[in-house]
mmCIF file of C-alpha atoms in Angstrom:
data_model
loop_
_atom_site.group_PDB
_atom_site.id
_atom_site.type_symbol
_atom_site.label_atom_id
_atom_site.label_comp_id
_atom_site.label_asym_id
_atom_site.label_seq_id
_atom_site.Cartn_x
_atom_site.Cartn_y
_atom_site.Cartn_z
ATOM 1 C CA UNK Z 1 42.545 48.375 49.139
ATOM 2 C CA UNK Z 2 39.184 48.297 50.839
ATOM 3 C CA UNK Z 3 38.890 50.304 54.136
ATOM 4 C CA UNK Z 4 37.493 48.310 57.277
ATOM 5 C CA UNK Z 5 33.914 47.692 56.844
ATOM 6 C CA UNK Z 6 31.554 49.231 59.560
ATOM 7 C CA UNK Z 7 30.356 47.188 62.595
ATOM 8 C CA UNK Z 8 27.194 48.632 63.250
ATOM 9 C CA UNK Z 9 25.497 50.130 66.328
ATOM 10 C CA UNK Z 10 24.580 47.506 69.093
ATOM 11 C CA UNK Z 11 21.087 48.437 69.024
ATOM 12 C CA UNK Z 12 20.762 47.967 65.397
ATOM 13 C CA UNK Z 13 22.488 44.510 65.539
ATOM 14 C CA UNK Z 14 19.998 43.432 68.281
ATOM 15 C CA UNK Z 15 17.019 44.258 65.826
ATOM 16 C CA UNK Z 16 18.892 42.527 63.026
ATOM 17 C CA UNK Z 17 19.565 39.378 65.156
ATOM 18 C CA UNK Z 18 15.729 39.366 65.904
ATOM 19 C CA UNK Z 19 14.842 39.786 62.205
ATOM 20 C CA UNK Z 20 16.819 36.866 61.292
ATOM 21 C CA UNK Z 21 15.520 34.622 64.174
ATOM 22 C CA UNK Z 22 11.953 35.350 63.449
ATOM 23 C CA UNK Z 23 12.269 34.864 59.719
ATOM 24 C CA UNK Z 24 11.306 38.426 58.933
ATOM 25 C CA UNK Z 25 11.950 39.976 55.389
ATOM 26 C CA UNK Z 26 12.377 43.566 56.326
ATOM 27 C CA UNK Z 27 13.237 46.099 59.203
ATOM 28 C CA UNK Z 28 11.868 49.312 59.440
ATOM 29 C CA UNK Z 29 13.504 52.356 61.495
ATOM 30 C CA UNK Z 30 11.681 55.485 61.510
ATOM 31 C CA UNK Z 31 11.366 58.599 63.916
ATOM 32 C CA UNK Z 32 8.431 58.225 66.260
ATOM 33 C CA UNK Z 33 7.929 54.636 66.036
ATOM 34 C CA UNK Z 34 9.438 51.492 67.516
ATOM 35 C CA UNK Z 35 11.707 49.433 65.299
ATOM 36 C CA UNK Z 36 9.334 47.211 63.282
ATOM 37 C CA UNK Z 37 9.799 44.011 61.481
ATOM 38 C CA UNK Z 38 7.715 42.820 58.431
ATOM 39 C CA UNK Z 39 7.151 39.072 58.064
ATOM 40 C CA UNK Z 40 4.739 37.530 55.391
ATOM 41 C CA UNK Z 41 3.257 40.910 55.155
ATOM 42 C CA UNK Z 42 2.355 41.340 58.804
ATOM 43 C CA UNK Z 43 4.028 44.321 60.712
ATOM 44 C CA UNK Z 44 5.050 43.812 64.165
ATOM 45 C CA UNK Z 45 6.831 46.385 66.444
ATOM 46 C CA UNK Z 46 9.905 45.419 68.562
ATOM 47 C CA UNK Z 47 8.832 46.621 71.819
ATOM 48 C CA UNK Z 48 6.856 49.645 72.547
ATOM 49 C CA UNK Z 49 9.539 52.438 72.722
ATOM 50 C CA UNK Z 50 9.496 54.702 69.796
ATOM 51 C CA UNK Z 51 12.674 56.009 68.056
ATOM 52 C CA UNK Z 52 14.020 59.548 68.147
ATOM 53 C CA UNK Z 53 15.351 61.075 64.941
ATOM 54 C CA UNK Z 54 18.659 60.775 66.597
ATOM 55 C CA UNK Z 55 18.377 57.162 67.503
ATOM 56 C CA UNK Z 56 17.711 56.350 63.564
ATOM 57 C CA UNK Z 57 20.609 58.920 62.457
ATOM 58 C CA UNK Z 58 23.109 56.973 64.604
ATOM 59 C CA UNK Z 59 21.944 53.398 63.752
ATOM 60 C CA UNK Z 60 22.039 54.405 59.834
ATOM 61 C CA UNK Z 61 25.516 56.226 60.096
ATOM 62 C CA UNK Z 62 26.885 53.257 62.122
ATOM 63 C CA UNK Z 63 26.892 50.888 58.752
ATOM 64 C CA UNK Z 64 27.926 53.574 56.399
ATOM 65 C CA UNK Z 65 31.312 54.086 55.267
ATOM 66 C CA UNK Z 66 32.309 57.717 54.997
ATOM 67 C CA UNK Z 67 31.892 57.858 51.117
ATOM 68 C CA UNK Z 68 28.332 56.630 51.699
ATOM 69 C CA UNK Z 69 27.673 59.380 54.324
ATOM 70 C CA UNK Z 70 29.038 61.942 52.127
ATOM 71 C CA UNK Z 71 26.647 60.335 49.261
ATOM 72 C CA UNK Z 72 23.682 60.442 51.450
ATOM 73 C CA UNK Z 73 24.264 63.633 52.710
ATOM 74 C CA UNK Z 74 24.501 65.227 49.202
ATOM 75 C CA UNK Z 75 21.730 62.876 47.373
ATOM 76 C CA UNK Z 76 19.735 62.487 50.410
ATOM 77 C CA UNK Z 77 19.421 58.691 49.355
ATOM 78 C CA UNK Z 78 21.855 55.832 49.734
ATOM 79 C CA UNK Z 79 21.470 52.112 49.013
ATOM 80 C CA UNK Z 80 23.938 49.781 50.702
ATOM 81 C CA UNK Z 81 24.869 46.202 51.801
ATOM 82 C CA UNK Z 82 25.917 45.444 55.340
ATOM 83 C CA UNK Z 83 26.941 41.949 56.638
ATOM 84 C CA UNK Z 84 27.149 41.199 60.542
ATOM 85 C CA UNK Z 85 29.825 39.094 61.800
ATOM 86 C CA UNK Z 86 27.535 35.954 61.648
ATOM 87 C CA UNK Z 87 27.656 36.425 57.761
ATOM 88 C CA UNK Z 88 24.101 37.469 57.749
ATOM 89 C CA UNK Z 89 23.800 39.992 54.901
ATOM 90 C CA UNK Z 90 21.360 42.905 54.348
ATOM 91 C CA UNK Z 91 20.359 45.269 51.824
ATOM 92 C CA UNK Z 92 19.575 48.766 53.244
ATOM 93 C CA UNK Z 93 18.078 52.000 52.152
ATOM 94 C CA UNK Z 94 18.824 55.213 54.084
ATOM 95 C CA UNK Z 95 16.526 58.147 53.086
ATOM 96 C CA UNK Z 96 14.982 61.407 54.583
ATOM 97 C CA UNK Z 97 11.330 61.648 55.544
ATOM 98 C CA UNK Z 98 9.840 64.741 56.844
ATOM 99 C CA UNK Z 99 13.469 66.170 57.101
ATOM 100 C CA UNK Z 100 14.694 63.069 59.345
ATOM 101 C CA UNK Z 101 16.623 60.192 58.820
ATOM 102 C CA UNK Z 102 14.705 56.799 57.907
ATOM 103 C CA UNK Z 103 15.903 53.370 57.043
ATOM 104 C CA UNK Z 104 14.604 50.139 55.722
ATOM 105 C CA UNK Z 105 16.477 47.078 55.884
ATOM 106 C CA UNK Z 106 15.887 43.921 54.031
ATOM 107 C CA UNK Z 107 17.178 40.328 54.978
ATOM 108 C CA UNK Z 108 19.261 38.643 52.085
ATOM 109 C CA UNK Z 109 19.761 34.891 52.521
ATOM 110 C CA UNK Z 110 23.314 33.651 52.865
ATOM 111 C CA UNK Z 111 22.520 30.797 50.650
ATOM 112 C CA UNK Z 112 21.121 31.215 47.189
ATOM 113 C CA UNK Z 113 18.042 29.442 46.736
ATOM 114 C CA UNK Z 114 17.399 27.151 43.818
ATOM 115 C CA UNK Z 115 14.943 27.838 41.074
ATOM 116 C CA UNK Z 116 13.262 24.775 42.327
ATOM 117 C CA UNK Z 117 13.179 25.741 45.803
ATOM 118 C CA UNK Z 118 11.608 29.062 44.696
ATOM 119 C CA UNK Z 119 8.865 27.412 42.812
ATOM 120 C CA UNK Z 120 9.838 29.198 39.646
ATOM 121 C CA UNK Z 121 9.043 27.874 36.199
ATOM 122 C CA UNK Z 122 11.503 25.206 34.501
ATOM 123 C CA UNK Z 123 11.941 27.423 31.481
ATOM 124 C CA UNK Z 124 14.273 29.811 33.426
ATOM 125 C CA UNK Z 125 16.850 27.050 33.525
ATOM 126 C CA UNK Z 126 16.821 27.256 29.765
ATOM 127 C CA UNK Z 127 16.992 30.891 29.799
ATOM 128 C CA UNK Z 128 20.100 30.875 32.161
ATOM 129 C CA UNK Z 129 22.071 28.894 29.289
ATOM 130 C CA UNK Z 130 21.173 31.446 26.702
ATOM 131 C CA UNK Z 131 24.251 32.311 24.469
ATOM 132 C CA UNK Z 132 23.143 35.960 23.955
ATOM 133 C CA UNK Z 133 20.303 38.197 24.287
ATOM 134 C CA UNK Z 134 18.625 40.358 27.035
ATOM 135 C CA UNK Z 135 16.473 38.644 29.859
ATOM 136 C CA UNK Z 136 14.409 41.011 32.293
ATOM 137 C CA UNK Z 137 13.103 40.237 35.692
ATOM 138 C CA UNK Z 138 10.331 42.703 36.491
ATOM 139 C CA UNK Z 139 8.027 43.294 39.185
ATOM 140 C CA UNK Z 140 7.180 45.730 42.261
ATOM 141 C CA UNK Z 141 9.530 46.348 44.770
ATOM 142 C CA UNK Z 142 10.129 43.271 47.124
ATOM 143 C CA UNK Z 143 8.546 40.699 44.516
ATOM 144 C CA UNK Z 144 11.856 38.745 44.487
ATOM 145 C CA UNK Z 145 13.266 39.891 41.107
ATOM 146 C CA UNK Z 146 17.026 39.810 42.520
ATOM 147 C CA UNK Z 147 16.556 36.613 43.968
ATOM 148 C CA UNK Z 148 15.352 35.135 40.717
ATOM 149 C CA UNK Z 149 18.196 36.408 38.978
ATOM 150 C CA UNK Z 150 20.843 35.299 41.504
ATOM 151 C CA UNK Z 151 19.051 31.794 41.218
ATOM 152 C CA UNK Z 152 19.372 31.644 37.664
ATOM 153 C CA UNK Z 153 22.966 32.746 37.538
ATOM 154 C CA UNK Z 154 23.885 30.139 40.323
ATOM 155 C CA UNK Z 155 22.255 27.512 38.043
ATOM 156 C CA UNK Z 156 24.449 28.528 35.340
ATOM 157 C CA UNK Z 157 27.439 28.514 37.557
ATOM 158 C CA UNK Z 158 26.563 25.036 38.622
ATOM 159 C CA UNK Z 159 26.402 23.517 35.226
ATOM 160 C CA UNK Z 160 28.685 25.178 32.766
ATOM 161 C CA UNK Z 161 31.991 26.923 32.672
ATOM 162 C CA UNK Z 162 32.630 30.530 31.655
ATOM 163 C CA UNK Z 163 32.757 34.021 33.272
ATOM 164 C CA UNK Z 164 29.791 35.809 35.011
ATOM 165 C CA UNK Z 165 30.138 39.494 35.584
ATOM 166 C CA UNK Z 166 27.629 41.367 37.895
ATOM 167 C CA UNK Z 167 27.443 45.009 38.382
ATOM 168 C CA UNK Z 168 25.381 45.758 41.449
ATOM 169 C CA UNK Z 169 24.111 48.790 43.645
ATOM 170 C CA UNK Z 170 24.777 47.187 46.235
ATOM 171 C CA UNK Z 171 25.726 43.426 45.833
ATOM 172 C CA UNK Z 172 23.176 41.526 47.288
ATOM 173 C CA UNK Z 173 23.882 37.772 47.057
ATOM 174 C CA UNK Z 174 27.570 36.599 47.241
ATOM 175 C CA UNK Z 175 28.390 33.955 44.496
ATOM 176 C CA UNK Z 176 31.112 31.612 44.785
ATOM 177 C CA UNK Z 177 33.261 30.437 41.864
ATOM 178 C CA UNK Z 178 31.793 26.819 40.988
ATOM 179 C CA UNK Z 179 32.159 25.822 37.134
ATOM 180 C CA UNK Z 180 32.242 29.266 36.165
ATOM 181 C CA UNK Z 181 34.279 32.203 37.590
ATOM 182 C CA UNK Z 182 32.143 35.050 39.090
ATOM 183 C CA UNK Z 183 33.232 38.709 39.343
ATOM 184 C CA UNK Z 184 31.039 40.891 41.395
ATOM 185 C CA UNK Z 185 31.327 44.698 41.211
ATOM 186 C CA UNK Z 186 29.448 46.919 43.565
ATOM 187 C CA UNK Z 187 28.865 50.706 42.434
ATOM 188 C CA UNK Z 188 30.285 53.065 44.778
ATOM 189 C CA UNK Z 189 32.869 50.431 46.247
ATOM 190 C CA UNK Z 190 34.555 48.780 43.142
ATOM 191 C CA UNK Z 191 33.247 51.164 40.495
ATOM 192 C CA UNK Z 192 32.193 54.736 40.418
ATOM 193 C CA UNK Z 193 29.016 54.097 38.489
ATOM 194 C CA UNK Z 194 26.762 51.707 36.383
ATOM 195 C CA UNK Z 195 28.203 53.517 33.298
ATOM 196 C CA UNK Z 196 31.788 53.307 33.960
ATOM 197 C CA UNK Z 197 31.754 49.546 34.997
ATOM 198 C CA UNK Z 198 29.417 48.746 31.761
ATOM 199 C CA UNK Z 199 31.781 50.751 29.534
ATOM 200 C CA UNK Z 200 34.782 48.633 30.541
ATOM 201 C CA UNK Z 201 33.156 45.259 31.023
ATOM 202 C CA UNK Z 202 33.810 43.968 27.625
ATOM 203 C CA UNK Z 203 37.495 43.997 28.492
ATOM 204 C CA UNK Z 204 36.796 41.851 31.351
ATOM 205 C CA UNK Z 205 35.659 38.970 28.832
ATOM 206 C CA UNK Z 206 32.312 38.031 30.457
ATOM 207 C CA UNK Z 207 30.078 35.532 28.795
ATOM 208 C CA UNK Z 208 27.137 36.847 31.116
ATOM 209 C CA UNK Z 209 26.722 40.386 32.394
ATOM 210 C CA UNK Z 210 24.130 40.956 35.194
ATOM 211 C CA UNK Z 211 23.052 44.408 35.748
ATOM 212 C CA UNK Z 212 21.488 45.102 39.156
ATOM 213 C CA UNK Z 213 18.697 47.267 37.908
ATOM 214 C CA UNK Z 214 18.059 49.235 34.572
ATOM 215 C CA UNK Z 215 16.934 52.631 35.865
ATOM 216 C CA UNK Z 216 18.054 54.950 32.906
ATOM 217 C CA UNK Z 217 18.598 55.190 29.123
ATOM 218 C CA UNK Z 218 22.289 54.748 29.416
ATOM 219 C CA UNK Z 219 22.266 51.576 31.252
ATOM 220 C CA UNK Z 220 19.493 50.268 28.899
ATOM 221 C CA UNK Z 221 21.656 51.101 26.012
ATOM 222 C CA UNK Z 222 24.686 49.136 27.594
ATOM 223 C CA UNK Z 223 22.364 46.149 28.202
ATOM 224 C CA UNK Z 224 21.143 46.106 24.521
ATOM 225 C CA UNK Z 225 24.674 46.493 23.356
ATOM 226 C CA UNK Z 226 26.003 43.429 25.243
ATOM 227 C CA UNK Z 227 22.823 41.599 24.026
ATOM 228 C CA UNK Z 228 23.411 42.478 20.578
ATOM 229 C CA UNK Z 229 27.214 41.338 20.639
ATOM 230 C CA UNK Z 230 26.618 37.819 21.543
ATOM 231 C CA UNK Z 231 26.597 38.288 25.478
ATOM 232 C CA UNK Z 232 23.676 37.059 28.038
ATOM 233 C CA UNK Z 233 22.648 40.267 29.666
ATOM 234 C CA UNK Z 234 20.269 39.578 32.655
ATOM 235 C CA UNK Z 235 18.711 42.579 34.694
ATOM 236 C CA UNK Z 236 15.849 43.961 36.771
ATOM 237 C CA UNK Z 237 13.403 46.653 35.946
ATOM 238 C CA UNK Z 238 10.299 48.049 37.839
ATOM 239 C CA UNK Z 239 7.021 47.103 35.950
ATOM 240 C CA UNK Z 240 4.149 45.017 36.734
ATOM 241 C CA UNK Z 241 4.160 42.817 33.738
ATOM 242 C CA UNK Z 242 5.620 42.020 30.430
ATOM 243 C CA UNK Z 243 4.002 44.599 28.325
ATOM 244 C CA UNK Z 244 4.410 47.103 30.850
ATOM 245 C CA UNK Z 245 8.063 46.295 30.830
ATOM 246 C CA UNK Z 246 8.354 46.940 27.034
ATOM 247 C CA UNK Z 247 6.399 50.256 27.286
ATOM 248 C CA UNK Z 248 8.792 51.374 30.191
ATOM 249 C CA UNK Z 249 11.699 50.849 27.948
ATOM 250 C CA UNK Z 250 10.208 52.888 25.190
ATOM 251 C CA UNK Z 251 9.537 55.608 27.638
ATOM 252 C CA UNK Z 252 13.530 55.873 28.365
ATOM 253 C CA UNK Z 253 13.800 57.118 24.804
ATOM 254 C CA UNK Z 254 12.329 60.060 22.670
ATOM 255 C CA UNK Z 255 9.677 58.991 20.180
ATOM 256 C CA UNK Z 256 11.976 59.325 17.148
ATOM 257 C CA UNK Z 257 14.148 56.630 18.481
ATOM 258 C CA UNK Z 258 11.260 54.185 19.083
ATOM 259 C CA UNK Z 259 11.274 52.522 15.672
ATOM 260 C CA UNK Z 260 15.040 51.480 15.962
ATOM 261 C CA UNK Z 261 14.605 50.448 19.569
ATOM 262 C CA UNK Z 262 11.397 48.456 18.717
ATOM 263 C CA UNK Z 263 13.590 46.552 16.065
ATOM 264 C CA UNK Z 264 16.540 45.956 18.593
ATOM 265 C CA UNK Z 265 13.860 44.747 21.276
ATOM 266 C CA UNK Z 266 12.167 42.440 18.533
ATOM 267 C CA UNK Z 267 15.598 40.785 18.116
ATOM 268 C CA UNK Z 268 17.334 40.734 21.504
ATOM 269 C CA UNK Z 269 14.419 40.849 24.170
ATOM 270 C CA UNK Z 270 14.604 37.003 24.764
ATOM 271 C CA UNK Z 271 12.484 36.938 27.729
ATOM 272 C CA UNK Z 272 10.426 38.915 30.243
ATOM 273 C CA UNK Z 273 10.085 37.178 33.648
ATOM 274 C CA UNK Z 274 7.353 39.103 35.796
ATOM 275 C CA UNK Z 275 6.496 37.929 39.223
ATOM 276 C CA UNK Z 276 4.247 38.773 42.206
ATOM 277 C CA UNK Z 277 4.469 37.171 45.679
ATOM 278 C CA UNK Z 278 0.966 35.757 47.028
ATOM 279 C CA UNK Z 279 0.246 34.708 50.289
ATOM 280 C CA UNK Z 280 0.212 30.724 50.345
ATOM 281 C CA UNK Z 281 -1.843 28.136 52.203
ATOM 282 C CA UNK Z 282 1.357 26.798 54.044
ATOM 283 C CA UNK Z 283 2.295 30.268 55.732
ATOM 284 C CA UNK Z 284 4.825 31.357 53.053
ATOM 285 C CA UNK Z 285 4.576 33.614 50.115
ATOM 286 C CA UNK Z 286 4.657 31.934 46.615
ATOM 287 C CA UNK Z 287 5.435 33.487 43.200
ATOM 288 C CA UNK Z 288 2.897 33.922 40.373
ATOM 289 C CA UNK Z 289 5.047 34.132 37.404
ATOM 290 C CA UNK Z 290 4.174 35.517 33.955
ATOM 291 C CA UNK Z 291 6.831 34.437 31.405
ATOM 292 C CA UNK Z 292 7.068 36.220 27.786
ATOM 293 C CA UNK Z 293 9.367 34.463 25.412
ATOM 294 C CA UNK Z 294 10.538 35.897 22.188
ATOM 295 C CA UNK Z 295 8.333 33.804 19.777
ATOM 296 C CA UNK Z 296 8.104 34.771 15.999
ATOM 297 C CA UNK Z 297 4.790 36.187 16.890
ATOM 298 C CA UNK Z 298 5.894 38.211 19.982
ATOM 299 C CA UNK Z 299 8.789 39.482 18.062
ATOM 300 C CA UNK Z 300 6.525 40.602 15.226
ATOM 301 C CA UNK Z 301 4.296 42.435 17.613
ATOM 302 C CA UNK Z 302 7.283 44.434 19.411
ATOM 303 C CA UNK Z 303 8.832 45.361 15.902
ATOM 304 C CA UNK Z 304 5.387 46.859 14.983
ATOM 305 C CA UNK Z 305 4.907 48.664 18.097
ATOM 306 C CA UNK Z 306 1.673 46.597 18.887
ATOM 307 C CA UNK Z 307 2.861 46.327 22.690
ATOM 308 C CA UNK Z 308 -1.011 46.221 23.929
ATOM 309 C CA UNK Z 309 -1.099 42.761 22.060
ATOM 310 C CA UNK Z 310 1.523 41.201 24.095
ATOM 311 C CA UNK Z 311 -0.716 40.308 26.852
ATOM 312 C CA UNK Z 312 -3.031 38.205 24.593
ATOM 313 C CA UNK Z 313 -0.119 36.803 22.877
ATOM 314 C CA UNK Z 314 1.312 35.290 26.165
ATOM 315 C CA UNK Z 315 -2.215 34.105 27.160
ATOM 316 C CA UNK Z 316 -2.975 32.467 23.657
ATOM 317 C CA UNK Z 317 0.705 31.284 22.880
ATOM 318 C CA UNK Z 318 1.598 27.414 22.213
ATOM 319 C CA UNK Z 319 5.086 28.176 22.956
ATOM 320 C CA UNK Z 320 6.271 25.904 25.727
ATOM 321 C CA UNK Z 321 7.287 27.707 28.909
ATOM 322 C CA UNK Z 322 5.119 30.916 28.113
ATOM 323 C CA UNK Z 323 2.566 31.692 30.721
ATOM 324 C CA UNK Z 324 0.328 34.635 31.677
ATOM 325 C CA UNK Z 325 -0.097 35.920 35.236
ATOM 326 C CA UNK Z 326 -3.568 34.430 35.502
ATOM 327 C CA UNK Z 327 -2.667 31.008 33.997
ATOM 328 C CA UNK Z 328 0.169 30.934 36.781
ATOM 329 C CA UNK Z 329 -2.382 32.042 39.602
ATOM 330 C CA UNK Z 330 -4.803 29.292 38.276
ATOM 331 C CA UNK Z 331 -2.179 26.601 38.443
ATOM 332 C CA UNK Z 332 -1.310 27.614 42.110
ATOM 333 C CA UNK Z 333 -4.837 27.474 42.928
ATOM 334 C CA UNK Z 334 -5.087 24.055 41.379
ATOM 335 C CA UNK Z 335 -2.333 22.664 43.382
ATOM 336 C CA UNK Z 336 -3.621 24.086 46.533
ATOM 337 C CA UNK Z 337 -0.677 26.515 47.113
ATOM 338 C CA UNK Z 338 -3.049 29.637 47.325
ATOM 339 C CA UNK Z 339 -6.824 29.872 48.317
ATOM 340 C CA UNK Z 340 -9.611 30.827 46.119
ATOM 341 C CA UNK Z 341 -9.981 34.326 47.520
ATOM 342 C CA UNK Z 342 -6.034 35.139 47.213
ATOM 343 C CA UNK Z 343 -6.254 33.909 43.695
ATOM 344 C CA UNK Z 344 -9.168 36.206 42.759
ATOM 345 C CA UNK Z 345 -7.467 39.003 44.458
ATOM 346 C CA UNK Z 346 -4.285 38.868 42.591
ATOM 347 C CA UNK Z 347 -5.785 37.892 39.264
ATOM 348 C CA UNK Z 348 -5.457 40.312 36.417
ATOM 349 C CA UNK Z 349 -8.974 39.306 34.952
ATOM 350 C CA UNK Z 350 -10.933 38.307 38.065
ATOM 351 C CA UNK Z 351 -13.899 37.347 36.051
ATOM 352 C CA UNK Z 352 -11.921 34.855 33.891
ATOM 353 C CA UNK Z 353 -10.158 33.271 36.766
ATOM 354 C CA UNK Z 354 -13.375 32.912 38.601
ATOM 355 C CA UNK Z 355 -14.966 31.393 35.663
ATOM 356 C CA UNK Z 356 -11.857 28.930 35.252
ATOM 357 C CA UNK Z 357 -12.321 28.020 38.931
ATOM 358 C CA UNK Z 358 -16.173 27.293 38.585
ATOM 359 C CA UNK Z 359 -15.481 25.058 35.415
ATOM 360 C CA UNK Z 360 -12.835 23.221 37.169
ATOM 361 C CA UNK Z 361 -15.055 22.715 40.156
ATOM 362 C CA UNK Z 362 -17.694 21.423 37.667
ATOM 363 C CA UNK Z 363 -15.330 19.105 36.012
ATOM 364 C CA UNK Z 364 -14.198 17.502 39.674
ATOM 365 C CA UNK Z 365 -17.971 16.876 40.300
ATOM 366 C CA UNK Z 366 -18.603 15.151 36.979
ATOM 367 C CA UNK Z 367 -21.635 15.281 34.782
ATOM 368 C CA UNK Z 368 -24.030 13.974 37.430
ATOM 369 C CA UNK Z 369 -22.750 16.325 40.104
ATOM 370 C CA UNK Z 370 -23.009 19.387 37.434
ATOM 371 C CA UNK Z 371 -26.496 18.231 36.908
ATOM 372 C CA UNK Z 372 -27.414 18.080 40.520
ATOM 373 C CA UNK Z 373 -25.884 21.541 40.993
ATOM 374 C CA UNK Z 374 -28.225 22.711 38.183
ATOM 375 C CA UNK Z 375 -31.267 21.025 39.608
ATOM 376 C CA UNK Z 376 -30.545 22.782 42.988
ATOM 377 C CA UNK Z 377 -30.322 26.089 41.141
ATOM 378 C CA UNK Z 378 -33.428 25.721 39.243
ATOM 379 C CA UNK Z 379 -35.484 24.279 42.537
ATOM 380 C CA UNK Z 380 -38.128 26.563 43.839
ATOM 381 C CA UNK Z 381 -37.245 28.291 47.132
ATOM 382 C CA UNK Z 382 -38.393 26.143 50.242
ATOM 383 C CA UNK Z 383 -41.378 27.305 51.945
ATOM 384 C CA UNK Z 384 -41.367 29.152 55.366
ATOM 385 C CA UNK Z 385 -43.648 29.202 57.665
#
C-alpha cells in the first residue's frame, strides 16, 4: 500500500501555479536568490525577495516522502515526481549546492503530446511498432528525450494491442490504458532499483519495455538482453548525437568486451533519435532531430567499430527517414520555423549549412537573379566625393 502523498508547502504551490500559468518549463529554488522561472530559455525571478537556505529546505522537504528524505540525506541527490491537487505534474531534482539544499522543478504536461504536435519525423511512428530491438532517444538535459519516448509509446498504445511496461525514476508522463495495457513502475516507490525491476520484467510478459534512462553498464545489459530476445526496448541516454551515443555505450564496458558489444549493437540497435531544441520564429522551441537507422551500411560500420563513420553515413544515406542534424536544421530554416542566425548557431557544420542557404537563395532568385547578384559583386565601388 502506498502512503498518502505529500501535499507541498503553500509557498511552493504558489510558485508552481505561476509556473503553469506563464507556461514556464522550469522553476529554480536556490538560497540567496528569488524563485526563478525559465520560459523559452529566458530566466525571470518571481518577486525580489531572496530565499534563505531554510526556505528552500522546507519547500523541498514538503514534497518528499520519508524514504526520499532519507535517500537525499544519505546520497545528497534525489529525483522525484510531484503532482498538485489540480493534476499538474512536475519532475523534481533536489540537490546540495555549497552545502545548502537546492531544487529544480520541471513541468510535465498532463496530456502526452502527439508526435505530429511535437514536429517529430514520421519515421518515429514506424519505430514505435518495431517487434524487437533497441531504440534510444539521446540529447542534452532538457532536450525533450522523455517526451519523445512518451509520445512514441502513446502512439503505439492508440493503435495496437499489447503490454507496455515502463520503469522510470521518477514516472513523468502518466499513460492510460487504450488499446494496450500500460504498467508503470517507479524506482523507489514500486521497485527498489532499475536492476530489481528489469530482472523481473520478463515475468510481466511485456511487448515493449521503456527504461527511463540508461545510466550504467548493468541497465544497458538488461536493455540489450530484452532487445535480443524479441522485445522492443526504448530508453534515453545522455549524448549529443548518434555516434556519441554509440561511443558512450562502449565506454560503459572494458575494452576486451567491445568486440562482442559491437556485434550486439550491430544487430539490435535499431535506431538512435538525437534531438536539440532551437528557438523558433513563432516564440516556441522547435526540435532539430537526427535519426540514425540500422541500415546494412550502418550495421557494418558499428560491427567494425568505425564509429567516426556514422555521421557521414547518416548524411549520405538514401535510407528513408535517416537524417542528420544539419539536414534537419536546414529543413526547419526552409520552412520558416527558425531564423538563419539560429540555424547557423545550432549547426554541426556551420560552413556547410551557410553554403546550403546561399545556394537555396540563389535558386529562389533564378538564373537571372543570380547573374544580377554576380554583376553587383563584380561592379567597381561607387565613387565617393
